[in-house]
PDB file of C-alpha atoms in Angstrom:
ATOM      1  CA  MET A   1     -30.933   8.331 -58.119  1.00 39.00           C
ATOM      2  CA  THR A   2     -30.985  11.610 -56.193  1.00 39.00           C
ATOM      3  CA  LYS A   3     -32.984   9.978 -53.414  1.00 41.00           C
ATOM      4  CA  ARG A   4     -30.429   7.166 -53.128  1.00 46.00           C
ATOM      5  CA  ILE A   5     -27.489   9.595 -52.718  1.00 41.00           C
ATOM      6  CA  LEU A   6     -29.219  11.562 -49.952  1.00 42.00           C
ATOM      7  CA  SER A   7     -29.901   8.391 -48.017  1.00 42.00           C
ATOM      8  CA  THR A   8     -26.240   7.444 -48.133  1.00 44.00           C
ATOM      9  CA  ILE A   9     -25.148  10.856 -46.882  1.00 40.00           C
ATOM     10  CA  ALA A  10     -27.561  10.773 -43.964  1.00 40.00           C
ATOM     11  CA  PHE A  11     -26.218   7.412 -42.833  1.00 38.00           C
ATOM     12  CA  LEU A  12     -22.584   8.511 -42.922  1.00 40.00           C
ATOM     13  CA  VAL A  13     -23.196  11.719 -41.005  1.00 39.00           C
ATOM     14  CA  GLY A  14     -24.892   9.743 -38.246  1.00 38.00           C
ATOM     15  CA  ALA A  15     -21.870   7.480 -37.894  1.00 38.00           C
ATOM     16  CA  ALA A  16     -19.434  10.388 -37.691  1.00 39.00           C
ATOM     17  CA  SER A  17     -21.314  12.211 -34.942  1.00 44.00           C
ATOM     18  CA  ALA A  18     -21.117   9.203 -32.567  1.00 45.00           C
ATOM     19  CA  ALA A  19     -17.568   9.954 -31.317  1.00 49.00           C
ATOM     20  CA  PRO A  20     -16.085   6.679 -30.080  1.00 52.00           C
ATOM     21  CA  ALA A  21     -14.479   6.385 -26.673  1.00 61.00           C
ATOM     22  CA  GLN A  22     -10.693   6.515 -26.893  1.00 94.00           C
ATOM     23  CA  THR A  23      -8.492   4.485 -24.611  1.00 96.00           C
ATOM     24  CA  ALA A  24      -4.906   4.052 -23.529  1.00 98.00           C
ATOM     25  CA  THR A  25      -3.443   1.388 -21.274  1.00 98.00           C
ATOM     26  CA  GLN A  26      -0.681   1.081 -18.705  1.00 98.00           C
ATOM     27  CA  THR A  27       0.711  -2.014 -17.067  1.00 98.00           C
ATOM     28  CA  ILE A  28       1.186  -1.731 -13.312  1.00 98.00           C
ATOM     29  CA  THR A  29       3.594  -4.131 -11.630  1.00 98.00           C
ATOM     30  CA  PHE A  30       3.317  -4.540  -7.882  1.00 98.00           C
ATOM     31  CA  GLN A  31       4.715  -6.659  -5.072  1.00 98.00           C
ATOM     32  CA  VAL A  32       4.565  -6.930  -1.286  1.00 98.00           C
ATOM     33  CA  ASP A  33       7.587  -8.434   0.418  1.00 98.00           C
ATOM     34  CA  ALA A  34       7.691 -10.310   3.691  1.00 98.00           C
ATOM     35  CA  ILE A  35       7.625  -7.701   6.446  1.00 98.00           C
ATOM     36  CA  ASN A  36       8.595  -8.381  10.065  1.00 98.00           C
ATOM     37  CA  GLN A  37       9.255  -5.281  12.125  1.00 98.00           C
ATOM     38  CA  ILE A  38       9.384  -4.724  15.892  1.00 98.00           C
ATOM     39  CA  ALA A  39      10.210  -1.745  18.059  1.00 98.00           C
ATOM     40  CA  PHE A  40      10.739  -1.363  21.779  1.00 97.00           C
ATOM     41  CA  SER A  41      10.627   1.896  23.697  1.00 96.00           C
ATOM     42  CA  GLY A  42      11.991   2.827  27.065  1.00 91.00           C
ATOM     43  CA  SER A  43      15.121   1.978  29.047  1.00 89.00           C
ATOM     44  CA  PRO A  44      13.762   0.685  32.312  1.00 95.00           C
ATOM     45  CA  SER A  45      15.742   0.666  35.537  1.00 97.00           C
ATOM     46  CA  LEU A  46      15.360  -2.001  38.198  1.00 98.00           C
ATOM     47  CA  VAL A  47      16.646  -1.535  41.732  1.00 98.00           C
ATOM     48  CA  ILE A  48      16.373  -4.013  44.579  1.00 98.00           C
ATOM     49  CA  ASN A  49      16.734  -2.286  47.899  1.00 97.00           C
ATOM     50  CA  THR A  50      14.671  -4.091  50.494  1.00 97.00           C
ATOM     51  CA  ALA A  51      13.417  -7.411  51.733  1.00 97.00           C
ATOM     52  CA  THR A  52      10.854  -8.855  54.015  1.00 97.00           C
ATOM     53  CA  ALA A  53      12.745 -10.214  56.941  1.00 97.00           C
ATOM     54  CA  GLY A  54      13.227 -13.903  56.492  1.00 97.00           C
ATOM     55  CA  SER A  55      12.640 -13.788  52.733  1.00 97.00           C
ATOM     56  CA  ASN A  56      14.778 -13.160  49.709  1.00 97.00           C
ATOM     57  CA  PRO A  57      15.186  -9.527  48.666  1.00 98.00           C
ATOM     58  CA  THR A  58      12.012  -8.067  47.199  1.00 98.00           C
ATOM     59  CA  GLY A  59      12.078  -8.198  43.442  1.00 98.00           C
ATOM     60  CA  ALA A  60      11.764  -5.084  41.306  1.00 98.00           C
ATOM     61  CA  THR A  61       9.619  -4.577  38.237  1.00 98.00           C
ATOM     62  CA  ALA A  62       9.532  -2.090  35.410  1.00 98.00           C
ATOM     63  CA  ALA A  63       7.499  -1.638  32.261  1.00 97.00           C
ATOM     64  CA  ALA A  64       8.026  -0.483  28.716  1.00 97.00           C
ATOM     65  CA  THR A  65       6.142  -0.830  25.469  1.00 98.00           C
ATOM     66  CA  TRP A  66       6.606  -2.621  22.193  1.00 98.00           C
ATOM     67  CA  ALA A  67       5.019  -2.765  18.739  1.00 98.00           C
ATOM     68  CA  VAL A  68       4.997  -5.245  15.914  1.00 98.00           C
ATOM     69  CA  THR A  69       4.054  -5.558  12.261  1.00 98.00           C
ATOM     70  CA  THR A  70       4.200  -8.833  10.410  1.00 98.00           C
ATOM     71  CA  ASN A  71       2.511  -9.916   7.218  1.00 98.00           C
ATOM     72  CA  GLN A  72       3.563 -13.522   7.613  1.00 98.00           C
ATOM     73  CA  THR A  73       2.061 -16.501   9.408  1.00 98.00           C
ATOM     74  CA  GLY A  74       3.566 -17.898  12.604  1.00 97.00           C
ATOM     75  CA  ALA A  75       6.202 -15.268  13.307  1.00 98.00           C
ATOM     76  CA  LYS A  76       7.840 -15.296  16.741  1.00 98.00           C
ATOM     77  CA  ILE A  77       9.928 -13.080  19.001  1.00 98.00           C
ATOM     78  CA  THR A  78      12.949 -14.215  20.929  1.00 98.00           C
ATOM     79  CA  ALA A  79      15.215 -12.343  23.327  1.00 98.00           C
ATOM     80  CA  SER A  80      18.688 -12.614  24.768  1.00 98.00           C
ATOM     81  CA  ILE A  81      21.190 -10.459  26.658  1.00 98.00           C
ATOM     82  CA  GLY A  82      24.783  -9.757  25.748  1.00 96.00           C
ATOM     83  CA  SER A  83      26.268 -11.358  28.870  1.00 98.00           C
ATOM     84  CA  ASN A  84      24.764 -13.484  31.577  1.00 98.00           C
ATOM     85  CA  MET A  85      23.502 -11.928  34.796  1.00 98.00           C
ATOM     86  CA  PRO A  86      25.662 -12.052  37.924  1.00 97.00           C
ATOM     87  CA  ALA A  87      25.186 -15.182  40.017  1.00 97.00           C
ATOM     88  CA  GLY A  88      22.047 -14.917  42.142  1.00 97.00           C
ATOM     89  CA  LEU A  89      20.423 -12.273  39.958  1.00 98.00           C
ATOM     90  CA  THR A  90      17.679 -13.100  37.494  1.00 98.00           C
ATOM     91  CA  LEU A  91      16.362 -10.689  34.896  1.00 98.00           C
ATOM     92  CA  SER A  92      13.098 -11.828  33.363  1.00 98.00           C
ATOM     93  CA  VAL A  93      10.826 -10.334  30.748  1.00 98.00           C
ATOM     94  CA  ASP A  94       7.237 -10.837  29.690  1.00 98.00           C
ATOM     95  CA  LEU A  95       5.758  -9.495  26.455  1.00 98.00           C
ATOM     96  CA  THR A  96       2.035  -8.980  26.171  1.00 98.00           C
ATOM     97  CA  ALA A  97       0.977 -10.875  23.074  1.00 98.00           C
ATOM     98  CA  PRO A  98      -0.754  -9.117  20.195  1.00 98.00           C
ATOM     99  CA  ALA A  99      -4.162 -10.352  19.090  1.00 97.00           C
ATOM    100  CA  GLY A 100      -4.173 -14.017  18.191  1.00 97.00           C
ATOM    101  CA  ALA A 101      -0.604 -14.669  19.330  1.00 98.00           C
ATOM    102  CA  THR A 102       0.720 -16.500  22.387  1.00 98.00           C
ATOM    103  CA  SER A 103       2.950 -15.093  25.122  1.00 98.00           C
ATOM    104  CA  ALA A 104       5.311 -17.408  26.961  1.00 98.00           C
ATOM    105  CA  GLY A 105       4.967 -15.277  30.090  1.00 98.00           C
ATOM    106  CA  PHE A 106       8.001 -14.256  32.152  1.00 98.00           C
ATOM    107  CA  GLN A 107      11.168 -15.825  30.812  1.00 98.00           C
ATOM    108  CA  ALA A 108      14.619 -15.530  32.416  1.00 98.00           C
ATOM    109  CA  LEU A 109      17.096 -13.871  30.087  1.00 98.00           C
ATOM    110  CA  SER A 110      20.565 -15.154  29.299  1.00 98.00           C
ATOM    111  CA  THR A 111      22.903 -15.241  26.376  1.00 98.00           C
ATOM    112  CA  THR A 112      20.777 -18.017  24.918  1.00 98.00           C
ATOM    113  CA  SER A 113      17.733 -16.808  23.015  1.00 98.00           C
ATOM    114  CA  VAL A 114      14.384 -17.672  24.513  1.00 98.00           C
ATOM    115  CA  ASP A 115      10.959 -17.555  22.886  1.00 98.00           C
ATOM    116  CA  LEU A 116       8.718 -14.798  24.242  1.00 98.00           C
ATOM    117  CA  VAL A 117       5.830 -14.580  21.773  1.00 98.00           C
ATOM    118  CA  THR A 118       4.844 -17.119  19.159  1.00 98.00           C
ATOM    119  CA  SER A 119       2.112 -17.622  16.558  1.00 98.00           C
ATOM    120  CA  MET A 120       1.967 -14.036  15.379  1.00 98.00           C
ATOM    121  CA  THR A 121       0.070 -13.948  12.107  1.00 98.00           C
ATOM    122  CA  LYS A 122      -0.503 -11.005   9.767  1.00 98.00           C
ATOM    123  CA  LEU A 123      -0.996  -8.200  12.263  1.00 98.00           C
ATOM    124  CA  ALA A 124       0.042  -4.679  13.110  1.00 98.00           C
ATOM    125  CA  GLN A 125      -0.289  -3.708  16.742  1.00 98.00           C
ATOM    126  CA  GLY A 126       1.371  -1.171  18.997  1.00 98.00           C
ATOM    127  CA  ALA A 127       1.292  -0.011  22.638  1.00 97.00           C
ATOM    128  CA  LEU A 128       1.874  -3.540  23.914  1.00 98.00           C
ATOM    129  CA  THR A 129       3.351  -3.945  27.385  1.00 98.00           C
ATOM    130  CA  VAL A 130       6.835  -5.181  28.180  1.00 98.00           C
ATOM    131  CA  SER A 131       7.253  -6.219  31.816  1.00 98.00           C
ATOM    132  CA  TYR A 132      10.719  -6.646  33.317  1.00 98.00           C
ATOM    133  CA  SER A 133      11.413  -8.338  36.603  1.00 98.00           C
ATOM    134  CA  LEU A 134      14.650  -8.452  38.564  1.00 98.00           C
ATOM    135  CA  ALA A 135      15.051 -11.023  41.324  1.00 98.00           C
ATOM    136  CA  ALA A 136      18.014 -11.567  43.663  1.00 98.00           C
ATOM    137  CA  THR A 137      19.010 -14.003  46.323  1.00 98.00           C
ATOM    138  CA  PRO A 138      20.958 -12.934  49.433  1.00 97.00           C
ATOM    139  CA  ALA A 139      23.870 -14.858  47.984  1.00 97.00           C
ATOM    140  CA  ALA A 140      24.062 -12.361  45.130  1.00 97.00           C
ATOM    141  CA  GLY A 141      25.336  -9.802  47.568  1.00 97.00           C
ATOM    142  CA  VAL A 142      25.561  -6.143  46.655  1.00 97.00           C
ATOM    143  CA  VAL A 143      25.693  -5.494  42.941  1.00 97.00           C
ATOM    144  CA  SER A 144      26.606  -2.016  41.775  1.00 97.00           C
ATOM    145  CA  SER A 145      24.698  -0.381  38.912  1.00 97.00           C
ATOM    146  CA  THR A 146      25.193  -2.304  35.736  1.00 96.00           C
ATOM    147  CA  THR A 147      23.410  -2.688  32.440  1.00 97.00           C
ATOM    148  CA  ARG A 148      22.349  -5.362  30.042  1.00 97.00           C
ATOM    149  CA  THR A 149      21.164  -4.812  26.513  1.00 97.00           C
ATOM    150  CA  VAL A 150      18.242  -7.027  25.626  1.00 97.00           C
ATOM    151  CA  THR A 151      18.177  -8.022  21.973  1.00 98.00           C
ATOM    152  CA  TYR A 152      14.757  -8.862  20.595  1.00 98.00           C
ATOM    153  CA  THR A 153      14.507 -10.698  17.327  1.00 98.00           C
ATOM    154  CA  ILE A 154      11.452 -11.312  15.209  1.00 98.00           C
ATOM    155  CA  THR A 155      11.612 -14.367  13.031  1.00 95.00           C
ATOM    156  CA  GLY A 156       9.226 -14.477  10.121  1.00 85.00           C
ATOM    157  CA  GLY A 157       6.945 -17.386   9.598  1.00 83.00           C
ATOM    158  CA  THR A 158       5.694 -18.502   6.249  1.00 90.00           C
TER     159      THR A 158
ATOM    160  CA  MET B   1     -20.782  12.253 -54.422  1.00 44.00           C
ATOM    161  CA  PHE B   2     -17.021  11.847 -54.062  1.00 42.00           C
ATOM    162  CA  ALA B   3     -16.600  15.296 -52.508  1.00 42.00           C
ATOM    163  CA  VAL B   4     -19.296  14.659 -49.939  1.00 42.00           C
ATOM    164  CA  LEU B   5     -17.668  11.435 -48.762  1.00 42.00           C
ATOM    165  CA  LEU B   6     -14.291  13.146 -48.215  1.00 39.00           C
ATOM    166  CA  LEU B   7     -15.893  15.811 -46.064  1.00 41.00           C
ATOM    167  CA  ILE B   8     -17.583  13.275 -43.812  1.00 41.00           C
ATOM    168  CA  SER B   9     -14.389  11.296 -43.412  1.00 42.00           C
ATOM    169  CA  GLY B  10     -12.590  14.436 -42.179  1.00 40.00           C
ATOM    170  CA  ARG B  11     -15.106  15.001 -39.401  1.00 46.00           C
ATOM    171  CA  ALA B  12     -14.852  11.424 -38.175  1.00 48.00           C
ATOM    172  CA  THR B  13     -11.116  11.711 -37.382  1.00 50.00           C
ATOM    173  CA  ALA B  14     -11.693  14.641 -35.010  1.00 67.00           C
ATOM    174  CA  ALA B  15     -12.513  12.358 -32.082  1.00 88.00           C
ATOM    175  CA  GLN B  16     -11.046  12.694 -28.618  1.00 93.00           C
ATOM    176  CA  THR B  17      -7.793  10.863 -27.978  1.00 95.00           C
ATOM    177  CA  MET B  18      -5.925   9.502 -24.980  1.00 96.00           C
ATOM    178  CA  ALA B  19      -2.284   8.462 -24.760  1.00 96.00           C
ATOM    179  CA  VAL B  20       0.162   7.643 -21.963  1.00 97.00           C
ATOM    180  CA  SER B  21       3.897   8.129 -21.692  1.00 97.00           C
ATOM    181  CA  GLY B  22       4.621   4.524 -20.744  1.00 97.00           C
ATOM    182  CA  ASN B  23       4.397   2.182 -17.802  1.00 98.00           C
ATOM    183  CA  PRO B  24       5.345   3.227 -14.278  1.00 98.00           C
ATOM    184  CA  GLY B  25       8.082   1.429 -12.395  1.00 98.00           C
ATOM    185  CA  ALA B  26       7.146  -1.445 -10.140  1.00 98.00           C
ATOM    186  CA  LEU B  27       5.308  -0.560  -6.953  1.00 98.00           C
ATOM    187  CA  HIS B  28       7.084  -2.514  -4.254  1.00 98.00           C
ATOM    188  CA  ILE B  29       6.162  -2.540  -0.564  1.00 98.00           C
ATOM    189  CA  THR B  30       9.099  -3.623   1.546  1.00 98.00           C
ATOM    190  CA  THR B  31       8.751  -2.309   5.080  1.00 98.00           C
ATOM    191  CA  ALA B  32       6.536  -0.997   7.846  1.00 98.00           C
ATOM    192  CA  VAL B  33       6.746   1.159  10.911  1.00 98.00           C
ATOM    193  CA  PRO B  34       6.331  -1.343  13.754  1.00 98.00           C
ATOM    194  CA  GLY B  35       2.748  -1.296  14.963  1.00 98.00           C
ATOM    195  CA  SER B  36       1.477   0.227  11.728  1.00 98.00           C
ATOM    196  CA  GLN B  37       0.349  -1.207   8.429  1.00 98.00           C
ATOM    197  CA  PRO B  38       3.011  -1.702   5.745  1.00 98.00           C
ATOM    198  CA  THR B  39       4.339   1.529   4.326  1.00 98.00           C
ATOM    199  CA  SER B  40       2.654   2.558   1.083  1.00 98.00           C
ATOM    200  CA  VAL B  41       4.677   3.351  -2.023  1.00 98.00           C
ATOM    201  CA  SER B  42       3.888   5.596  -4.957  1.00 98.00           C
ATOM    202  CA  ASN B  43       5.019   6.401  -8.465  1.00 98.00           C
ATOM    203  CA  ASN B  44       4.428   9.644 -10.342  1.00 98.00           C
ATOM    204  CA  THR B  45       6.718   9.194 -13.297  1.00 98.00           C
ATOM    205  CA  THR B  46       4.134   8.796 -16.018  1.00 98.00           C
ATOM    206  CA  THR B  47       1.803  11.187 -17.775  1.00 98.00           C
ATOM    207  CA  TYR B  48      -1.270  11.089 -19.938  1.00 98.00           C
ATOM    208  CA  THR B  49      -2.146  13.271 -22.872  1.00 97.00           C
ATOM    209  CA  VAL B  50      -5.754  13.988 -23.675  1.00 97.00           C
ATOM    210  CA  THR B  51      -7.108  15.788 -26.691  1.00 96.00           C
ATOM    211  CA  THR B  52     -10.684  16.715 -27.320  1.00 95.00           C
ATOM    212  CA  PRO B  53     -12.304  17.952 -30.509  1.00 93.00           C
ATOM    213  CA  ASN B  54     -13.826  21.310 -31.078  1.00 87.00           C
ATOM    214  CA  ALA B  55     -17.292  20.068 -30.342  1.00 84.00           C
ATOM    215  CA  ASN B  56     -19.577  21.881 -27.970  1.00 87.00           C
ATOM    216  CA  LYS B  57     -19.384  19.335 -25.175  1.00 92.00           C
ATOM    217  CA  THR B  58     -17.213  18.289 -22.231  1.00 95.00           C
ATOM    218  CA  TYR B  59     -15.497  14.980 -21.617  1.00 96.00           C
ATOM    219  CA  ARG B  60     -14.491  12.792 -18.718  1.00 97.00           C
ATOM    220  CA  ILE B  61     -11.699  10.326 -18.160  1.00 98.00           C
ATOM    221  CA  THR B  62     -12.250   6.966 -16.504  1.00 98.00           C
ATOM    222  CA  ALA B  63      -9.834   4.326 -15.267  1.00 98.00           C
ATOM    223  CA  GLN B  64     -10.244   0.647 -14.496  1.00 98.00           C
ATOM    224  CA  ILE B  65      -8.072  -2.422 -14.087  1.00 98.00           C
ATOM    225  CA  ASN B  66      -8.499  -5.796 -15.736  1.00 98.00           C
ATOM    226  CA  ALA B  67      -8.784  -7.736 -12.465  1.00 98.00           C
ATOM    227  CA  ASN B  68      -9.448  -6.694  -8.910  1.00 98.00           C
ATOM    228  CA  MET B  69      -6.509  -6.292  -6.559  1.00 98.00           C
ATOM    229  CA  PRO B  70      -5.769  -9.022  -4.002  1.00 98.00           C
ATOM    230  CA  THR B  71      -7.629  -8.721  -0.713  1.00 98.00           C
ATOM    231  CA  GLY B  72      -5.993  -6.114   1.481  1.00 98.00           C
ATOM    232  CA  VAL B  73      -4.063  -4.512  -1.363  1.00 98.00           C
ATOM    233  CA  THR B  74      -5.216  -1.218  -2.876  1.00 98.00           C
ATOM    234  CA  LEU B  75      -4.033   0.482  -6.049  1.00 98.00           C
ATOM    235  CA  THR B  76      -4.957   4.143  -6.057  1.00 98.00           C
ATOM    236  CA  ALA B  77      -4.575   6.530  -8.976  1.00 98.00           C
ATOM    237  CA  THR B  78      -4.605  10.304  -8.983  1.00 98.00           C
ATOM    238  CA  PHE B  79      -4.858  12.118 -12.302  1.00 98.00           C
ATOM    239  CA  ALA B  80      -3.961  15.783 -12.471  1.00 98.00           C
ATOM    240  CA  ALA B  81      -6.576  17.724 -14.394  1.00 98.00           C
ATOM    241  CA  PRO B  82      -6.142  19.800 -17.563  1.00 98.00           C
ATOM    242  CA  ALA B  83      -7.112  23.460 -17.382  1.00 98.00           C
ATOM    243  CA  GLY B  84     -10.841  23.809 -16.868  1.00 97.00           C
ATOM    244  CA  ALA B  85     -11.295  20.193 -15.784  1.00 98.00           C
ATOM    245  CA  THR B  86     -11.603  18.661 -12.327  1.00 98.00           C
ATOM    246  CA  SER B  87      -9.544  15.880 -10.833  1.00 98.00           C
ATOM    247  CA  ILE B  88     -11.524  13.481  -8.683  1.00 98.00           C
ATOM    248  CA  GLY B  89      -8.413  12.978  -6.543  1.00 98.00           C
ATOM    249  CA  PRO B  90      -7.209   9.584  -5.366  1.00 98.00           C
ATOM    250  CA  VAL B  91      -9.377   6.803  -6.784  1.00 98.00           C
ATOM    251  CA  ALA B  92      -9.084   3.162  -5.751  1.00 98.00           C
ATOM    252  CA  LEU B  93      -9.004   1.168  -8.958  1.00 98.00           C
ATOM    253  CA  ASP B  94     -11.020  -1.957  -9.612  1.00 98.00           C
ATOM    254  CA  VAL B  95     -12.731  -3.613 -12.554  1.00 98.00           C
ATOM    255  CA  THR B  96     -15.378  -0.900 -12.687  1.00 98.00           C
ATOM    256  CA  ALA B  97     -14.607   2.145 -14.815  1.00 98.00           C
ATOM    257  CA  ARG B  98     -14.387   5.052 -12.392  1.00 98.00           C
ATOM    258  CA  ASN B  99     -14.153   8.754 -13.088  1.00 98.00           C
ATOM    259  CA  VAL B 100     -10.733  10.208 -12.446  1.00 98.00           C
ATOM    260  CA  VAL B 101     -11.119  13.534 -14.272  1.00 98.00           C
ATOM    261  CA  THR B 102     -14.342  15.264 -15.243  1.00 98.00           C
ATOM    262  CA  GLY B 103     -15.301  18.363 -17.150  1.00 97.00           C
ATOM    263  CA  VAL B 104     -12.530  18.258 -19.721  1.00 97.00           C
ATOM    264  CA  PRO B 105     -13.354  21.171 -22.039  1.00 97.00           C
ATOM    265  CA  LYS B 106     -13.539  21.045 -25.806  1.00 95.00           C
ATOM    266  CA  SER B 107     -10.371  21.768 -27.775  1.00 95.00           C
ATOM    267  CA  THR B 108      -8.143  20.464 -24.998  1.00 97.00           C
ATOM    268  CA  ASN B 109      -4.643  19.219 -25.744  1.00 96.00           C
ATOM    269  CA  SER B 110      -2.990  18.659 -22.411  1.00 98.00           C
ATOM    270  CA  THR B 111      -0.389  16.418 -20.794  1.00 98.00           C
ATOM    271  CA  GLN B 112      -0.823  15.800 -17.085  1.00 98.00           C
ATOM    272  CA  ASN B 113       0.732  13.757 -14.329  1.00 98.00           C
ATOM    273  CA  ILE B 114      -0.468  10.355 -13.101  1.00 98.00           C
ATOM    274  CA  THR B 115       0.316   9.228  -9.549  1.00 98.00           C
ATOM    275  CA  TYR B 116      -0.155   5.615  -8.549  1.00 98.00           C
ATOM    276  CA  GLN B 117      -0.066   4.502  -4.922  1.00 98.00           C
ATOM    277  CA  LEU B 118       0.072   0.944  -3.646  1.00 98.00           C
ATOM    278  CA  SER B 119      -1.007   0.200  -0.088  1.00 98.00           C
ATOM    279  CA  ALA B 120      -1.426  -3.066   1.738  1.00 98.00           C
ATOM    280  CA  THR B 121      -2.570  -4.260   5.113  1.00 98.00           C
ATOM    281  CA  ALA B 122      -0.581  -6.743   7.133  1.00 98.00           C
ATOM    282  CA  ALA B 123      -3.457  -9.162   6.605  1.00 98.00           C
ATOM    283  CA  ALA B 124      -2.769  -9.090   2.863  1.00 98.00           C
ATOM    284  CA  GLY B 125       0.348 -11.129   3.483  1.00 98.00           C
ATOM    285  CA  VAL B 126       3.157 -11.526   0.998  1.00 98.00           C
ATOM    286  CA  ILE B 127       2.245 -10.819  -2.622  1.00 98.00           C
ATOM    287  CA  ALA B 128       4.487 -12.083  -5.386  1.00 98.00           C
ATOM    288  CA  SER B 129       5.178  -9.791  -8.311  1.00 98.00           C
ATOM    289  CA  SER B 130       1.926  -9.274 -10.190  1.00 98.00           C
ATOM    290  CA  THR B 131       0.546  -6.989 -12.872  1.00 98.00           C
ATOM    291  CA  ARG B 132      -2.659  -5.177 -13.653  1.00 98.00           C
ATOM    292  CA  LEU B 133      -3.621  -3.497 -16.895  1.00 98.00           C
ATOM    293  CA  VAL B 134      -5.041  -0.022 -16.350  1.00 98.00           C
ATOM    294  CA  THR B 135      -7.359   1.191 -19.091  1.00 98.00           C
ATOM    295  CA  LEU B 136      -7.889   4.927 -19.387  1.00 98.00           C
ATOM    296  CA  THR B 137     -10.824   6.106 -21.426  1.00 97.00           C
ATOM    297  CA  VAL B 138     -11.878   9.578 -22.503  1.00 96.00           C
ATOM    298  CA  ILE B 139     -15.543   9.761 -23.236  1.00 94.00           C
ATOM    299  CA  THR B 140     -18.412  12.182 -23.330  1.00 89.00           C
ATOM    300  CA  PRO B 141     -20.564  12.263 -20.194  1.00 80.00           C
TER     301      PRO B 141
END
């Protein structure tokens, strides 16, 4: 009888010394929204002040930079200006495309939006080049300093 | 015989324990600085409480989630350490139990802060509201 009691005690002590792992739980809720963000830097100035004799005035160019982040597929960028250019003057812009996207090259700006970059898919890229070009015909005459605000819009894909 | 059994039962209840204050609010990524990856978000509103028995040993705390995060999405947890213990710092959580605090001394009864951070790459795309269950465990090394 004594031997049986000691055996029982030894077994129970062994079980108590094996401290079990203790746990607690938390539920984490998370979400990532559609993100389409662009930024443009610089306020370029374009001046036409010469011509090759016999040709239209020599166009002017200027550069700036832009950056984009999109986590969607097939996003695109369009641009427009608040009021049309004077007759005989053409303001064009070209955006360097980020990796995997397509640039439409130089596009004349007007109050109607025009596609500049398409097929942007899930990327984040900065320090991209914006190239502006101003062209004039002799018929445009002398145009005093004026400004146009270019509005760029990114449209998310899917 | 009866007295011996009561004594053993008392020792068994002196195990380490772990509790949390609740669930953190939703981690919701909504924007980005153009040219950069989406802006991470964090939550530090919850705490954990760890107790350890008066046994001559140290303990560690591990954390894991019940399913891996979507590709391009990272859930990181930082657990402040009780006195005498060491926080591992930010730990990316996955289905493997990973140390978040080590060297928790005996006879500890401490409540500390938990900070969760959610980050995502643009390549991760749009992620609908989802959940993960984080399991915190206090164990002996």
